[in-house]
Coordinates of N, CA, C and O in Angstrom, one line a residue:
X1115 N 89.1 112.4 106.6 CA 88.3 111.7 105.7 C 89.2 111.0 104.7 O 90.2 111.5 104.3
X1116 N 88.6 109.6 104.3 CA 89.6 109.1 103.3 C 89.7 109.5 102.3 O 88.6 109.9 101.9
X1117 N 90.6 109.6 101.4 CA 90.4 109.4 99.6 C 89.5 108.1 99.0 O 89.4 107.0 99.4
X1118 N 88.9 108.6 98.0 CA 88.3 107.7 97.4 C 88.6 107.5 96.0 O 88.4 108.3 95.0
X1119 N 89.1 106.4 95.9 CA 90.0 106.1 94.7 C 88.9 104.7 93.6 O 88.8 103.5 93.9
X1120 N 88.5 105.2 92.6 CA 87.6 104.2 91.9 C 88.8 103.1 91.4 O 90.0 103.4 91.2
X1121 N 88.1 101.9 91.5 CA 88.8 100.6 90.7 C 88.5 100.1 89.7 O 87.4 99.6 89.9
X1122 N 88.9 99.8 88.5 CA 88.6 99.4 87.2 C 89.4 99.0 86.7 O 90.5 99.4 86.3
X1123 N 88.6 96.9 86.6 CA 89.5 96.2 86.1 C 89.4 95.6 84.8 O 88.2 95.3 84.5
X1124 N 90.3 95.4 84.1 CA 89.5 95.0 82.6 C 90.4 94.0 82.2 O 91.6 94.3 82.3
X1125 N 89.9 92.8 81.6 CA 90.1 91.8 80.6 C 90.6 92.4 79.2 O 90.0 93.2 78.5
X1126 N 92.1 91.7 79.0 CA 92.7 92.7 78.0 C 93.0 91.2 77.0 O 93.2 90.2 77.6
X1127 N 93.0 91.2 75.6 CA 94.1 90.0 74.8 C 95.1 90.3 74.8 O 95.9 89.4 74.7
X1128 N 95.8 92.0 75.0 CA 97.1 91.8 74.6 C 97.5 93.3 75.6 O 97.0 94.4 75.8
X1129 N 98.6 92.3 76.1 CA 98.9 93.3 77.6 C 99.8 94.6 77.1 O 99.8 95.7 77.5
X1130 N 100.5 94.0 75.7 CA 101.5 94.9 75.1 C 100.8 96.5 74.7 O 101.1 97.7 74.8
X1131 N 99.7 95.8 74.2 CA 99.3 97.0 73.2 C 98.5 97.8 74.3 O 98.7 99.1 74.4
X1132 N 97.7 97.0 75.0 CA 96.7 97.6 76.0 C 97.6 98.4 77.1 O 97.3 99.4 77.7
X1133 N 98.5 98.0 77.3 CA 99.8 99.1 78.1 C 99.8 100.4 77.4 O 99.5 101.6 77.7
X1134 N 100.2 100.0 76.2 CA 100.5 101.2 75.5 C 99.5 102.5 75.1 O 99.5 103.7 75.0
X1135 N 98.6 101.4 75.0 CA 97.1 102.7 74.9 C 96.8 103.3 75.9 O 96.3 104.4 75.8
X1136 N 96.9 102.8 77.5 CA 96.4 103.5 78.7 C 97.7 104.4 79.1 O 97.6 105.4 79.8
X1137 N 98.6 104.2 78.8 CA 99.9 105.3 78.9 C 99.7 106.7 78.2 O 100.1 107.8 78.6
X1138 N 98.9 106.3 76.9 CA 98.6 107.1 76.3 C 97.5 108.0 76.7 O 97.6 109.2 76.9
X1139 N 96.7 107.3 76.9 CA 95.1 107.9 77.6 C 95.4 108.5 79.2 O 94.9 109.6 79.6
X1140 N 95.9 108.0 79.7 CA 96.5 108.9 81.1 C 98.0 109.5 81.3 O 98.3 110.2 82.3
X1141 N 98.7 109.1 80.4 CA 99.9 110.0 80.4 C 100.9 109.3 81.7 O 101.8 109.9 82.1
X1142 N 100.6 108.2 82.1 CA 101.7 107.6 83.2 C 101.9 106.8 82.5 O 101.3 106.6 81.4
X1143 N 103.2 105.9 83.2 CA 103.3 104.8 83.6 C 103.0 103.4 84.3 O 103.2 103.6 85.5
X1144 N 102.6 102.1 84.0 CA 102.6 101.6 85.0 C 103.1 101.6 86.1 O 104.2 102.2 85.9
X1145 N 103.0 101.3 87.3 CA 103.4 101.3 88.8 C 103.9 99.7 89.1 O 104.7 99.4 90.0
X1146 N 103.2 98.5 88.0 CA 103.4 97.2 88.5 C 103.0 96.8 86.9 O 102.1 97.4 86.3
X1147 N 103.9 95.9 86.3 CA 104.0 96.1 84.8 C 104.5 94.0 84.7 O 105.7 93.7 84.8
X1148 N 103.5 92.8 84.5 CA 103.8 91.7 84.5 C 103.7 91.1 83.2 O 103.1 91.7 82.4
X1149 N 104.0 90.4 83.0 CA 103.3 89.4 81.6 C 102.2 89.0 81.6 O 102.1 88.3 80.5
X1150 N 101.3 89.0 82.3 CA 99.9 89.0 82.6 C 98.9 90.3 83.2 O 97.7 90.4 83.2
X1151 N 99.8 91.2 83.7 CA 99.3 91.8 84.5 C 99.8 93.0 84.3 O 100.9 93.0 83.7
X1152 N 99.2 94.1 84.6 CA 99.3 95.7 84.6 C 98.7 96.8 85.2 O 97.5 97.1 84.9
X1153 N 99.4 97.5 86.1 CA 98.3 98.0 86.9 C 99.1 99.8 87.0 O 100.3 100.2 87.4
X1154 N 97.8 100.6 86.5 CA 98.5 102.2 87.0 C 97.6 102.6 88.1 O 96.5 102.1 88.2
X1155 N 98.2 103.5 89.0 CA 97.8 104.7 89.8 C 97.7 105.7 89.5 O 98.6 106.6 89.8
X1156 N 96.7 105.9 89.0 CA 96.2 107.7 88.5 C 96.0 108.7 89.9 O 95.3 108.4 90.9
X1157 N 96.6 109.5 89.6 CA 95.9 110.1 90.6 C 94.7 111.3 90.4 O 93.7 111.6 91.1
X1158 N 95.1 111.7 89.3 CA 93.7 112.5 88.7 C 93.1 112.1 87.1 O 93.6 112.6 86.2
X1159 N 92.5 111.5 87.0 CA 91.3 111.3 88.3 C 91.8 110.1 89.2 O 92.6 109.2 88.8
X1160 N 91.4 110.1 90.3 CA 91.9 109.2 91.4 C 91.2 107.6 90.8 O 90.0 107.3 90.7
X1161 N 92.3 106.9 90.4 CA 91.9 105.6 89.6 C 93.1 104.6 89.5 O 94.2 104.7 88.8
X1162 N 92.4 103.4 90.5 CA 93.5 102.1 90.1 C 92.9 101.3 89.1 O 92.1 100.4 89.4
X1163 N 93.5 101.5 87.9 CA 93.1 100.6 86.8 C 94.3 99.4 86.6 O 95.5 99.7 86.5
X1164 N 93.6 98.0 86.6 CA 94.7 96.8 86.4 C 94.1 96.3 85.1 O 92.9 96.5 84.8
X1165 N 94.8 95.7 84.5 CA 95.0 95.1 83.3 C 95.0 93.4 83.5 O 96.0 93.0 84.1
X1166 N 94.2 92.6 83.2 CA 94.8 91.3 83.7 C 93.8 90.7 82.1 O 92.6 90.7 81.7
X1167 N 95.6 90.0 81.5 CA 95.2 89.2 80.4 C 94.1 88.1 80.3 O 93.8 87.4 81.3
X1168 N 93.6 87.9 79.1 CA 92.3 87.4 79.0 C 92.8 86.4 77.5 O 93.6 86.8 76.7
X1169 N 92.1 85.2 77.6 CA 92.2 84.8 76.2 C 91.2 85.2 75.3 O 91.4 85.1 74.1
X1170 N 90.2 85.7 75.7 CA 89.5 86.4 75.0 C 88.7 87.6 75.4 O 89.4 88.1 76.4
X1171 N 87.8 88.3 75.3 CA 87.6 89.4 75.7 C 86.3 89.3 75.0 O 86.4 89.2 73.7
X1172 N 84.3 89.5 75.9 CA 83.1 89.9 74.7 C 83.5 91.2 74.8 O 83.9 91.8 75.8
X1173 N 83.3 91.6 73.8 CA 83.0 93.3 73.3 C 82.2 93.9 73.7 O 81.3 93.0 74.0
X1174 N 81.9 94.9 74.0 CA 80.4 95.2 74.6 C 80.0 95.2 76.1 O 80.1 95.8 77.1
X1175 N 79.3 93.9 75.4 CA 78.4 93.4 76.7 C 77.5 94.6 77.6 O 77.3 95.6 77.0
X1176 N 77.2 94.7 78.6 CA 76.3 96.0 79.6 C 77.5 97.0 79.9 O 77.4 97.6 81.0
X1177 N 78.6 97.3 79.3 CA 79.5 98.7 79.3 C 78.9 99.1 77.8 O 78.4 98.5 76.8
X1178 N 79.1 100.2 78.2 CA 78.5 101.4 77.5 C 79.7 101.9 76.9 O 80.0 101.6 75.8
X1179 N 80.4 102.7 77.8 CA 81.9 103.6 77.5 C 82.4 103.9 78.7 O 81.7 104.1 79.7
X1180 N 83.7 103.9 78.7 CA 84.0 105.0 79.8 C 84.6 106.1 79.5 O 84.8 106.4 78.3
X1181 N 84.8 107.0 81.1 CA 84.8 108.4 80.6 C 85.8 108.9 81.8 O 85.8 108.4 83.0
X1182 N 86.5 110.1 81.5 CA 86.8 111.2 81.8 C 86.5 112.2 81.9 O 86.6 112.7 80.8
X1183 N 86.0 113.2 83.1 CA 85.7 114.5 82.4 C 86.6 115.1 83.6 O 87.0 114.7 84.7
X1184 N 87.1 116.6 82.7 CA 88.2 117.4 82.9 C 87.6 118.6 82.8 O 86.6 118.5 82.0
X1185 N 87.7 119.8 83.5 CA 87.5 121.3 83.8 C 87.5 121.9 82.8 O 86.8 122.9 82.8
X1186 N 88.1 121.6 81.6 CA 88.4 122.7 80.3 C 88.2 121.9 79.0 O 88.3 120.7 78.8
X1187 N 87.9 122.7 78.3 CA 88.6 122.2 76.7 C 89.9 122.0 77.1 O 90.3 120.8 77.3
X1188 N 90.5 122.8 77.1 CA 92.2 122.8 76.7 C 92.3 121.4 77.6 O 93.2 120.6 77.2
X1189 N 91.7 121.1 78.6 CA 92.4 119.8 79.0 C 91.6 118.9 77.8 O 92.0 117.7 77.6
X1190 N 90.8 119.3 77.2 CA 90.4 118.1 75.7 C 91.6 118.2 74.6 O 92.2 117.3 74.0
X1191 N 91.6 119.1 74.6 CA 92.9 119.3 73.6 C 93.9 118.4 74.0 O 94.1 117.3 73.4
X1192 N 94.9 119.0 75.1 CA 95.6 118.1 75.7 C 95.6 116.7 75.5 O 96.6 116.1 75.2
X1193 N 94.5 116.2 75.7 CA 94.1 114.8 75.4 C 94.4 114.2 74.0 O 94.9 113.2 73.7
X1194 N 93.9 115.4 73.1 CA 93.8 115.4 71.4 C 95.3 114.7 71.0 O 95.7 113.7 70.4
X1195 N 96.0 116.1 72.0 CA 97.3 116.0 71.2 C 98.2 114.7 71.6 O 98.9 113.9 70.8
X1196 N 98.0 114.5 73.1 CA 98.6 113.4 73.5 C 98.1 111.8 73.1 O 98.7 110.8 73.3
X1197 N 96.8 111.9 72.4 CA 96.7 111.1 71.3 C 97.2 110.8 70.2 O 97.6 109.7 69.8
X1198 N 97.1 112.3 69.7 CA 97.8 111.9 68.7 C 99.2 111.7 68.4 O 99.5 111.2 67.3
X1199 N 100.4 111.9 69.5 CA 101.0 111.7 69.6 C 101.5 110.3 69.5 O 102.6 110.0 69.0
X1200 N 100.5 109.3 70.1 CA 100.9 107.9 70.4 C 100.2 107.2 69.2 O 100.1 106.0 69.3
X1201 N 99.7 107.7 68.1 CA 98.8 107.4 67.2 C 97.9 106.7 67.0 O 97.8 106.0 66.0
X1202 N 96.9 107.0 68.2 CA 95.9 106.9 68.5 C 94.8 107.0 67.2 O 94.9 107.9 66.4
X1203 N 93.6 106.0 67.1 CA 92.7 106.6 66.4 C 91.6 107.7 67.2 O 91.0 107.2 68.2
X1204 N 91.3 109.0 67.0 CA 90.1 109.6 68.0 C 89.2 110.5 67.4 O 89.5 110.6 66.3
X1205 N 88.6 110.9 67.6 CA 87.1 111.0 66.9 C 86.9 112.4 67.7 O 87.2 112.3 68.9
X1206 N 86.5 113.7 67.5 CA 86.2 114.5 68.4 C 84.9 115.2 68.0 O 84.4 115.3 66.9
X1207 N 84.5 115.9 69.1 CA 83.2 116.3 69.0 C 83.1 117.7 70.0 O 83.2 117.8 71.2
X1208 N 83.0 118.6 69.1 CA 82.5 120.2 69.5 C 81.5 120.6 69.9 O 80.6 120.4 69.0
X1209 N 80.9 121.3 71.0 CA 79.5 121.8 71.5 C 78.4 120.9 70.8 O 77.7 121.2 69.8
X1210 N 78.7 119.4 71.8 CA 77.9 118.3 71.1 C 77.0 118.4 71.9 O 77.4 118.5 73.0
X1211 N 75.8 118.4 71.8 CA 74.4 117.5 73.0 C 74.5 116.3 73.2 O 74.4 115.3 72.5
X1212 N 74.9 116.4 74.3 CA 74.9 114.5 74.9 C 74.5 114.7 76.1 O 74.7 115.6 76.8
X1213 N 73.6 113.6 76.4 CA 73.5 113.3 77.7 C 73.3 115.1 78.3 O 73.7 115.8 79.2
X1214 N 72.1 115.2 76.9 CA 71.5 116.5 78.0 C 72.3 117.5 78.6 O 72.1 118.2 79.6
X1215 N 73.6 117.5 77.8 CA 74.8 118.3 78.1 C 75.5 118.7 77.2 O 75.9 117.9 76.4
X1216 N 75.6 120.1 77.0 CA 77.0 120.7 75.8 C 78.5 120.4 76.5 O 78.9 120.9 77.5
X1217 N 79.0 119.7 76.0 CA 80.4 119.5 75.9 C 81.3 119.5 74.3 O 80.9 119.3 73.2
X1218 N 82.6 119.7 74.8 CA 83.5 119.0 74.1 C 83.9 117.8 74.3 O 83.8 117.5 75.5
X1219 N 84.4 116.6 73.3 CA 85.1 115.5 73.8 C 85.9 115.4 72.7 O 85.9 116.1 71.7
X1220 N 87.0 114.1 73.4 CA 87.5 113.4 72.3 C 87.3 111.9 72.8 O 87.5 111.5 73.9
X1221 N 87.0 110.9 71.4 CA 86.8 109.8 71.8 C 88.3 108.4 71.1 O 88.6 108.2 70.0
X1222 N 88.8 108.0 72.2 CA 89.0 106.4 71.5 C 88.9 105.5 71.7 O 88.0 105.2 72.5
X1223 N 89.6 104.4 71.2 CA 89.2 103.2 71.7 C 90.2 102.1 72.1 O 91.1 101.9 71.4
X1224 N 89.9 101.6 73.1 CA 91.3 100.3 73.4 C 91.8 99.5 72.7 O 91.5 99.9 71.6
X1225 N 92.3 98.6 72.6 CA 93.0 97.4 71.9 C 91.4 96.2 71.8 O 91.1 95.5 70.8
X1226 N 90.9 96.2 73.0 CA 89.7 95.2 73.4 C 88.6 95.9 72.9 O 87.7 95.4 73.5
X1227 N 88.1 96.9 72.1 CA 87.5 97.4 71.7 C 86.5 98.8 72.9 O 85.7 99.6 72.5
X1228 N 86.9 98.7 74.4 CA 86.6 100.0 75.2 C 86.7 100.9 74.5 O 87.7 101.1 73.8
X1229 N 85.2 101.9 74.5 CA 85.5 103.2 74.1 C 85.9 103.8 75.0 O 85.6 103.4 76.1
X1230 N 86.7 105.2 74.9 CA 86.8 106.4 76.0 C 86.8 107.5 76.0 O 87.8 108.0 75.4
X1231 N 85.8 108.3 76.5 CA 85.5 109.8 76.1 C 86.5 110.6 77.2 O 86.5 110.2 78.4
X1232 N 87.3 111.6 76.9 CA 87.5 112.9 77.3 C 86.7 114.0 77.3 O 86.6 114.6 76.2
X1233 N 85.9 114.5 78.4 CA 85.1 115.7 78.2 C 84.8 116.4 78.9 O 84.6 116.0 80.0
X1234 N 84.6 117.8 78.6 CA 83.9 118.7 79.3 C 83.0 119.1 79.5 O 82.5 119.1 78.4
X1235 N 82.1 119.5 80.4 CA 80.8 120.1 80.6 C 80.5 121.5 80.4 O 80.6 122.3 81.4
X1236 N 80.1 122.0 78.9 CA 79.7 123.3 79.0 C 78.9 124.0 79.8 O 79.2 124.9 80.5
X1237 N 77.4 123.4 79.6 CA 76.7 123.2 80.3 C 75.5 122.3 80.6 O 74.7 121.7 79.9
X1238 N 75.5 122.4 82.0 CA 75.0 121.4 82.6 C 73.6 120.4 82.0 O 73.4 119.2 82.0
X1239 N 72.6 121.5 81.7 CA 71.3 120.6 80.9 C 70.7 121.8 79.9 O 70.3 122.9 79.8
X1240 N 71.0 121.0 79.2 CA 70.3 121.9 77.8 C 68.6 121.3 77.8 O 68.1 121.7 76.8
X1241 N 68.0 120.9 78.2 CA 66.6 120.2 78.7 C 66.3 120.5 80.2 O 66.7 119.5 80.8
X1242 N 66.1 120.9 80.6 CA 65.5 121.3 82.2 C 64.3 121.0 82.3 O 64.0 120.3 83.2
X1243 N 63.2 121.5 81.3 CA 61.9 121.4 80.9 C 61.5 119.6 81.0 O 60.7 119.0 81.6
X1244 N 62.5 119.4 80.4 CA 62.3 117.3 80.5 C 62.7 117.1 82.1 O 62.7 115.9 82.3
X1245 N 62.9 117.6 83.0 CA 63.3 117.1 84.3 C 62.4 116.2 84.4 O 61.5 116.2 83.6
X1246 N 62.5 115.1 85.8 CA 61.2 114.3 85.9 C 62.0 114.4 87.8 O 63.2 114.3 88.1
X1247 N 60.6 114.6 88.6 CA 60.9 114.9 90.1 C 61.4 113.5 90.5 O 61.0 112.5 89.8
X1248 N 62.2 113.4 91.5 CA 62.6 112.3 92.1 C 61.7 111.1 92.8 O 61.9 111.0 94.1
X1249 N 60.9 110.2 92.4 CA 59.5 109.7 93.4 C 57.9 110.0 92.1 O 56.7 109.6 92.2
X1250 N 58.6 111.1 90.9 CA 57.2 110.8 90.1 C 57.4 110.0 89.5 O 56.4 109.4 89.6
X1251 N 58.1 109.4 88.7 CA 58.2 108.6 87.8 C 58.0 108.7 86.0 O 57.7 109.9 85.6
X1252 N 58.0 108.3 85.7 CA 58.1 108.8 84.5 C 56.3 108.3 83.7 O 56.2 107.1 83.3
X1253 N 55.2 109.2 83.4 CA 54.0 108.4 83.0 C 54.2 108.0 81.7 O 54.8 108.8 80.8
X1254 N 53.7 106.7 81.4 CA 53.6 106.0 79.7 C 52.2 105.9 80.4 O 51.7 105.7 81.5
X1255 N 51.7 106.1 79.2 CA 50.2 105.8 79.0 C 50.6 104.1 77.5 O 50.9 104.2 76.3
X1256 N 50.5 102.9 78.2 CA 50.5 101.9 77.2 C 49.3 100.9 76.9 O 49.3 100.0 76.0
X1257 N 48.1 101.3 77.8 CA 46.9 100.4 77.1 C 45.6 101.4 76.9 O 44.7 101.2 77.7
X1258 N 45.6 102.4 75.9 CA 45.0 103.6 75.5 C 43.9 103.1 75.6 O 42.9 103.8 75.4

């Protein structure tokens, strides 16, 4: 069976800084390192992320955030520290409810404004009661 390796490419203004924050946030090296261009091979999580400069960059737009999730706290920690190391700004959050999930995270953010969460799954749904079956749909009552 093959490996399945996600691809994620992002529009960066500045290749310098945006190198330096994803070194930080994954702990490698680039593998291919240009004046336009930058690309690592993660292997956990299995991810080819390239960098290719942009003269400008919308913020936003239909991304939300991206994310990592890791087996432990201590791999949140890890994250913490190797943040803070590179002096990172990051934001963290203890047995938070999110997304109908207790986790830990830690959050930062790119040079282009990308957020990125580190996190774990305590557990899985703190809401089970809200489930909705697959094929029911969700009922709104909107013309009372």
């Amino acid at each position: 069976m093959a490996i399945l390796k996600t691809h994620v490419a992002l529009n960066v203004t500045n290749i310098e800084k945006s190198v330096a924050f994803y070194q930080a946030m994954f702990g490698v090296e680039p593998i291919k390192y240009k004046v336009d261009y930058a690309k690592f091979d993660i292997s956990n999580p299995a991810l080819n992320l390239t960098l290719n400069l942009a003269n400008n960059v919308q913020s936003g737009g239909a991304l939300s955030h991206l994310g990592v999730q890791v087996e432990s706290t201590q791999e949140v920690e890890a994250a913490v520290q190797r943040f803070t190391a590179a002096g990172l700004a990051l934001f963290t959050e203890d047995n938070t409810d999110c997304c109908y999930a207790l986790q830990d995270k830690v959050w930062v953010t790119d040079p282009d404004g990308n957020r990125w969460e580190v996190f774990v799954v305590k557990l899985g749904d703190t809401a089970p009661e809200k489930n909705v079956a697959v094929g029911q749909g969700v009922n709104k009552s909107c013309c009372g």
